[in-house]
Amino acid sequence: MWDVVVVGLGGVGSFALRSLARRKRDILQTKNSHKSLNILGLERFSIGHTHGSSHGKSRIYRHAYFEHEHYVPLLLYSSNEFRLLEQQHESKKRNIIMQCGTLVVDSVKKLGSKTNKEKIVGKDSIRHDASKEQHHHQHQGLVAACHRSANQHNIPVQYMTSLELRKRYPQFIFQDDDIGLLEPGGGFVRPELAVRAALDDAMEGGAKVKENVCVTSIEEVVEGADDNRDSCDNDGGHVILHVEDGDDIMAKKVIVSGGAWMGKLIPEWSSHLHVTRQIQAWIDVGNDASYESYEMPTWIRSSWSDSSSDNDEVAIYGIPADPLSNEPSWIKVAIHGRNDIVDDVDEAIPRPLVTNGEMKELQLAAQDFLRPVADTTRTRKKQHSWLSSSPYPFIEAQSCLYTNSPDGHFIVGQPQMYKRAYGAAGLSGHGFKMTPALGKVLSDLALDGTTSLPIDFLSPKRFGI
């Protein structure tokens, strides 16, 4: 019987397995080999697949967090762990994290009566009400919310007016009422490299990994009266993982990090999770050095509305050219928050190709802000080439999945119906940058029943699940 099994080896699962392996090493170093952990990671597909949420070549990381200031300790922990993991794999030339700054752009006009810097970024400009959390940043402004987090956690940031933005960042098109907040300590993470490095570290520490293993359900068996939910000792209770086309797997504890499949693995959570399809694409900017990471930051532009789509409030974001990638002249642009519901995550594997309609949606979202999109749109309109085979500026496009919670915040902890299962779900499109912290949290909960990282605000108890 395994001590702990991790189901799902994307971002969260790979770092959970790594954290478990580090605990295993700690036990061996204290010469308590009789207490060594037997740990296993299971992946439904192959490692690094593109069917879920842990791919895409690059992901933004930042710390002045508009979503909620309580995330900041998780963000700081995770950025440090990405760097430590990179150092461990320096000989393998795995450059996991790139610091180039993160720029958040908002519109004063969109915020109504808040028309001056003091009202936008003043320390007391935001009032937090945990009971009215859903999408609160859309109502108070991204820049204001980022500034709140920065103030509370001493994160260096720089406020920028539209004039300053235009002077410093010619890669973008700014409006007169735009404001920005630059966090120099932000940047991007390379997700595929991070997952691979975390799993390699876990396996070097004694963890076992099995790919192409589909867990269909999780059954908990309680045996004996001395049942301790916080112990990994053999008290008689255990978990049975029912596997498609294979033998069942038994474990004392299970960590469930199934991403878009969480509703199937933990059915009690399914009504509080909905999966959406998101679009990301790349533009080849050639030899224009202004789009390289030492000149251009990662960026987020606050919500836009397209009356022709079903998306009421979505944002766009992007990442500069990555000099270490196989495509060093490609910049990334994506939409955050599309409401394209995926009813059955198993219905189409691999995922359908990005459609012309989705490409047009992305182009409309970015053409008034990102200059390469604007220039291409203007040129092709002038040349009347809209009926050509490729009327869009994107050289490549991919879909990915968001698993969303009702309030846009993670669901992390022990499901109410289980004593030996721990999960993370509903990362809502902003979780990869915190996967090292979430992995540690789940490892701590499985082994100790508690964690030192602050996750109370993410508890499933807020939904009664």
mmCIF file of C-alpha atoms in Angstrom, residues 277-281 335 338 340 348 351-364 389-394 396-400:
data_model
loop_
_atom_site.group_PDB
_atom_site.id
_atom_site.type_symbol
_atom_site.label_atom_id
_atom_site.label_comp_id
_atom_site.label_asym_id
_atom_site.label_seq_id
_atom_site.Cartn_x
_atom_site.Cartn_y
_atom_site.Cartn_z
ATOM 1 C CA ARG A 277 -12.038 27.138 -23.020
ATOM 2 C CA GLN A 278 -9.458 29.900 -23.327
ATOM 3 C CA ILE A 279 -7.373 31.037 -26.295
ATOM 4 C CA GLN A 280 -3.695 31.959 -26.481
ATOM 5 C CA ALA A 281 -1.682 32.849 -29.582
ATOM 6 C CA ILE A 335 -7.695 36.420 -23.492
ATOM 7 C CA ARG A 338 -13.762 33.765 -21.811
ATOM 8 C CA ASP A 340 -16.932 29.356 -23.434
ATOM 9 C CA ALA A 348 -12.598 15.931 -27.483
ATOM 10 C CA ARG A 351 -8.657 19.621 -28.027
ATOM 11 C CA PRO A 352 -10.248 21.133 -31.160
ATOM 12 C CA LEU A 353 -8.038 23.533 -33.098
ATOM 13 C CA VAL A 354 -8.518 27.243 -32.517
ATOM 14 C CA THR A 355 -11.228 28.389 -34.920
ATOM 15 C CA ASN A 356 -11.289 31.420 -37.206
ATOM 16 C CA GLY A 357 -14.010 32.861 -34.978
ATOM 17 C CA GLU A 358 -11.775 32.524 -31.920
ATOM 18 C CA MET A 359 -8.845 34.078 -33.787
ATOM 19 C CA LYS A 360 -11.043 37.013 -34.730
ATOM 20 C CA GLU A 361 -12.163 37.358 -31.122
ATOM 21 C CA LEU A 362 -8.538 37.574 -29.985
ATOM 22 C CA GLN A 363 -7.689 40.032 -32.720
ATOM 23 C CA LEU A 364 -10.577 42.305 -31.765
ATOM 24 C CA SER A 389 -6.392 32.158 -46.192
ATOM 25 C CA SER A 390 -4.787 33.721 -43.082
ATOM 26 C CA PRO A 391 -6.227 37.161 -42.268
ATOM 27 C CA TYR A 392 -4.944 37.097 -38.679
ATOM 28 C CA PRO A 393 -1.525 38.128 -37.343
ATOM 29 C CA PHE A 394 -1.008 34.972 -35.284
ATOM 30 C CA GLU A 396 0.341 29.801 -33.848
ATOM 31 C CA ALA A 397 -2.644 29.432 -31.499
ATOM 32 C CA GLN A 398 -3.622 26.988 -28.760
ATOM 33 C CA SER A 399 -6.510 26.436 -26.445
ATOM 34 C CA CYS A 400 -6.268 25.722 -22.738
#
